[in-house]
XYZ file of C-alpha atoms in Angstrom:
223
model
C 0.000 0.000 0.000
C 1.480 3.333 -1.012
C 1.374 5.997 1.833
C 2.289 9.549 2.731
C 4.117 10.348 6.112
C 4.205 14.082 6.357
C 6.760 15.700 8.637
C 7.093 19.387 9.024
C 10.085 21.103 7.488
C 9.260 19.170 3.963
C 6.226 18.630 3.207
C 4.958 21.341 1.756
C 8.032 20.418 -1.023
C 7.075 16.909 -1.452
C 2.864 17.136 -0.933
C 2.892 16.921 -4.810
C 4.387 13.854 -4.990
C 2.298 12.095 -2.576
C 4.909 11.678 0.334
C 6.970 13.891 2.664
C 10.279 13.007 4.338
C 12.098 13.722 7.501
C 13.776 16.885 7.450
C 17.618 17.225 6.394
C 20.150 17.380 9.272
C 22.278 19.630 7.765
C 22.348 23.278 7.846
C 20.267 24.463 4.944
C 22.300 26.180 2.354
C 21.160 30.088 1.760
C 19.139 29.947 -1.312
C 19.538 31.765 -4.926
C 17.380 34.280 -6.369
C 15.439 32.630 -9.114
C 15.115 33.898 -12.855
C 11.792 33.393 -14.327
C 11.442 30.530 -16.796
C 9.817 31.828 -20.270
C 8.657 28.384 -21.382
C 5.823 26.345 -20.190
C 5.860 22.299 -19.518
C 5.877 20.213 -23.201
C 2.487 18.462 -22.844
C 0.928 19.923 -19.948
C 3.436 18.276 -17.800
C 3.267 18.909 -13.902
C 0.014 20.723 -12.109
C -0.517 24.079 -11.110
C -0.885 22.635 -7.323
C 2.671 21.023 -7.830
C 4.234 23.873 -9.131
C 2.606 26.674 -6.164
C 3.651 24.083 -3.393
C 7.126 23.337 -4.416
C 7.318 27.312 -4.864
C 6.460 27.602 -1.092
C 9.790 27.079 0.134
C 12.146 28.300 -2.626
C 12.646 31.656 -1.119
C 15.119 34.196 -2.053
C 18.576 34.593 -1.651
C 21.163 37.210 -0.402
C 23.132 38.707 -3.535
C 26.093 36.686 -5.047
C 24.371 32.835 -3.634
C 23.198 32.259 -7.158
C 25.329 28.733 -6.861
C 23.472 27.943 -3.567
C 20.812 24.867 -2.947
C 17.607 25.632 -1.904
C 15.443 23.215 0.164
C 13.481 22.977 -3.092
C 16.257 21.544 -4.997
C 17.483 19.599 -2.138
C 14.481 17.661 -2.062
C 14.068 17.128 -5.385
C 17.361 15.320 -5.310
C 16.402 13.470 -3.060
C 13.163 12.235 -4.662
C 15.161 11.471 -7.848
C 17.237 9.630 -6.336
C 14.673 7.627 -4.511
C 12.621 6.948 -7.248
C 15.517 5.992 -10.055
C 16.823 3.633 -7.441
C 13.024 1.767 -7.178
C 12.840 1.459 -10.859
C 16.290 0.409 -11.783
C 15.866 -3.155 -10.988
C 12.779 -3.046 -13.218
C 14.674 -2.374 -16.157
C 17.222 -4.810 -15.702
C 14.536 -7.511 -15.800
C 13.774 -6.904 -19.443
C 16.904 -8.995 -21.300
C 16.069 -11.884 -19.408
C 12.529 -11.726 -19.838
C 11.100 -10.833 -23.349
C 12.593 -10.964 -26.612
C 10.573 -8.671 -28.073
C 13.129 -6.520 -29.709
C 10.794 -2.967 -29.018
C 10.854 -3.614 -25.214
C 14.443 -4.255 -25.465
C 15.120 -0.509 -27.387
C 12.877 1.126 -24.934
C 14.105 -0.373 -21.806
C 17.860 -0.140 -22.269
C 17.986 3.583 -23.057
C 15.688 4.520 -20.775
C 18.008 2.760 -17.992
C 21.015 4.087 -19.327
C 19.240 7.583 -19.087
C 18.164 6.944 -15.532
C 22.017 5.691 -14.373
C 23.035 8.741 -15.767
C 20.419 11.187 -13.734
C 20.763 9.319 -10.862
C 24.599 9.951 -11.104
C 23.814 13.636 -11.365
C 21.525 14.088 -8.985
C 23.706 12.496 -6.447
C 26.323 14.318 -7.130
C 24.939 17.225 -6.649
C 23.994 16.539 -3.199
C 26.937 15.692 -2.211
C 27.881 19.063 -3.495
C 24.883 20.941 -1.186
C 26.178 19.074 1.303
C 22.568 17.387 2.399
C 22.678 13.956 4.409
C 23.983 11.224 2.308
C 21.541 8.589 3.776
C 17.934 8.576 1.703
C 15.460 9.987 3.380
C 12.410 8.358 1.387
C 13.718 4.496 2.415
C 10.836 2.367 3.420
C 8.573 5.315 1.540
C 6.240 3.783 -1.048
C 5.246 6.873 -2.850
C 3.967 7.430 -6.509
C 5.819 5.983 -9.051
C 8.219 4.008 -6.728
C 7.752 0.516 -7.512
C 7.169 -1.285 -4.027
C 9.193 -4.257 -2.476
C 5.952 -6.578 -3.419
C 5.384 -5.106 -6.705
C 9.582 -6.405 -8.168
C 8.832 -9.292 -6.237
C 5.444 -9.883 -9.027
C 7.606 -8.810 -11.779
C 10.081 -11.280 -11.394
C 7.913 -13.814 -11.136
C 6.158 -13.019 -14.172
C 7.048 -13.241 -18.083
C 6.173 -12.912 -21.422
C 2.824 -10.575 -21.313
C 2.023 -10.421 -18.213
C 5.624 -9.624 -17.454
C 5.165 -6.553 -20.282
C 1.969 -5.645 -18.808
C 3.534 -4.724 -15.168
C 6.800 -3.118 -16.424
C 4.352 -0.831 -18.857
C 2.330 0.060 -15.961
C 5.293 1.075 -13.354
C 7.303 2.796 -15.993
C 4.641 4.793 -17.175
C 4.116 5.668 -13.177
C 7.723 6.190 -12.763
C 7.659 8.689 -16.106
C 4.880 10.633 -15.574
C 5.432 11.221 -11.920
C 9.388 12.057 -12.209
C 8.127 14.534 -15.066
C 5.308 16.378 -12.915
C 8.106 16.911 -10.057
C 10.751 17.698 -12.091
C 8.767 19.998 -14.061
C 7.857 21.728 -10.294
C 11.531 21.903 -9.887
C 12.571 23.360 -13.031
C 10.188 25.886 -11.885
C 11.226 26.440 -8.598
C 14.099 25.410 -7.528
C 17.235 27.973 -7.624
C 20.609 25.785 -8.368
C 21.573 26.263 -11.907
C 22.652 23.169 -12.764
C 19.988 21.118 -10.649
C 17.299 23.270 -12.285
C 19.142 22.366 -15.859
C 18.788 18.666 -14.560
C 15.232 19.009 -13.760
C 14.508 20.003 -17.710
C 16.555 17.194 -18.532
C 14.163 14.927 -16.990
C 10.954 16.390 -18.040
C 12.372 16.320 -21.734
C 13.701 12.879 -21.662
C 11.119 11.898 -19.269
C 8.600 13.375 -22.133
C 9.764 11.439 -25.146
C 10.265 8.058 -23.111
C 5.893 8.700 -21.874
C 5.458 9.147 -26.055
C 7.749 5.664 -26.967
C 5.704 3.864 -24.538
C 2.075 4.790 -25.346
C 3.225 3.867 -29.038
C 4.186 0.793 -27.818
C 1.984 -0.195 -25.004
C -1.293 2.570 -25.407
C -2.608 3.154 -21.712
C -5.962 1.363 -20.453
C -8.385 3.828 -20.500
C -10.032 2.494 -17.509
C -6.447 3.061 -15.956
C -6.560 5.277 -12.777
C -3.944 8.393 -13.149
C -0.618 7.977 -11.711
């Protein structure tokens, strides 16, 4: 069962992705005046309420911090983390079970995208100097796969295997977008905010390759 466990310091940051975490132990860094972004989310990604709650606690900072962290980003780096590291393993199941050539062209960039974000991400908090341990461990929030849910998938093969891994990914993808999109509107860290449009315009294409290849249910409840 996924659940939300809000605590105080972040949960206005992570209310939009359906979870909240206990709060850093670290000093938070000052924060960096934000430039406006001129362009809007491809597709409608993210939600107004996303966007005005992760805006909550990005709050402006003294002149000359423009390379700062902001709880914002912070959190978001966190979450990325969190959630790359659920659906990983996923992806890894694919060689060994389907063939089916399209799976195996979605699934392996996709990872290698994800490795590659996930290096990022963590690098950059190690660089803001938040806790190393992950905060959202034992969280099952949306579009984390849960502990019973990899156990199903690698159980499973052939369709019904295909049938799972389209439903998580397309969790994972949607919900990494709609954050990341908040973040690329929020957050204050150049390069983490440069991250976060990296995700929503990978994260965009990837949605697109699998509704191609596996079109949703339309009786399928929204991630």
């Amino acid at each position: 069962m996924r659940t939300a466990r809000p605590t105080a310091l972040l949960v206005a940051t992570l209310l939009a992705a359906g979870c909240a975490t206990e709060p850093p132990h670290a000093t938070e860094p000052p924060n960096a005046t934000k430039s406006p972004h001129a362009s809007e989310p491809p597709n409608g990604a993210g939600t107004a309420p996303a966007a005005a709650v992760l805006s909550a606690t990005a709050v402006p900072a003294p002149m000359g911090t423009t390379g700062a962290f902001s709880p914002t980003d912070i959190a978001w780096l966190q979450l990325t983390v969190a959630m790359a590291e659920r659906v990983l393993p996923v992806l890894d199941l694919v060689p060994a079970r389907t063939t089916d050539p399209a799976w195996r062209h979605l699934a392996g960039p996709v990872g290698a995208g994800l490795r590659a974000d996930l290096d990022q991400a963590r690098r950059f908090l190690g660089d803001s100097g938040a806790p190393t341990t992950n905060p959202h461990e034992g969280h099952d929030m949306p579009g984390m796969v849960t502990a019973e849910e990899l156990t199903a998938l690698r159980s499973a093969s052939g369709q019904p295997f295909l049938r799972l891994l389209a439903e998580h990914l397309r969790a994972h993808l949607t919900q990494s977008v709609r954050v990341a999109t908040a973040e690329r509107a929020n957050g204050v860290h150049p390069a983490t905010t440069a991250l976060a449009a990296a995700v929503v315009r990978d994260g965009t294409a990837n949605l697109a390759r699998l509704d191609r290849l596996a079109p949703p249910s339309k009786t399928a409840a929204p991630a």
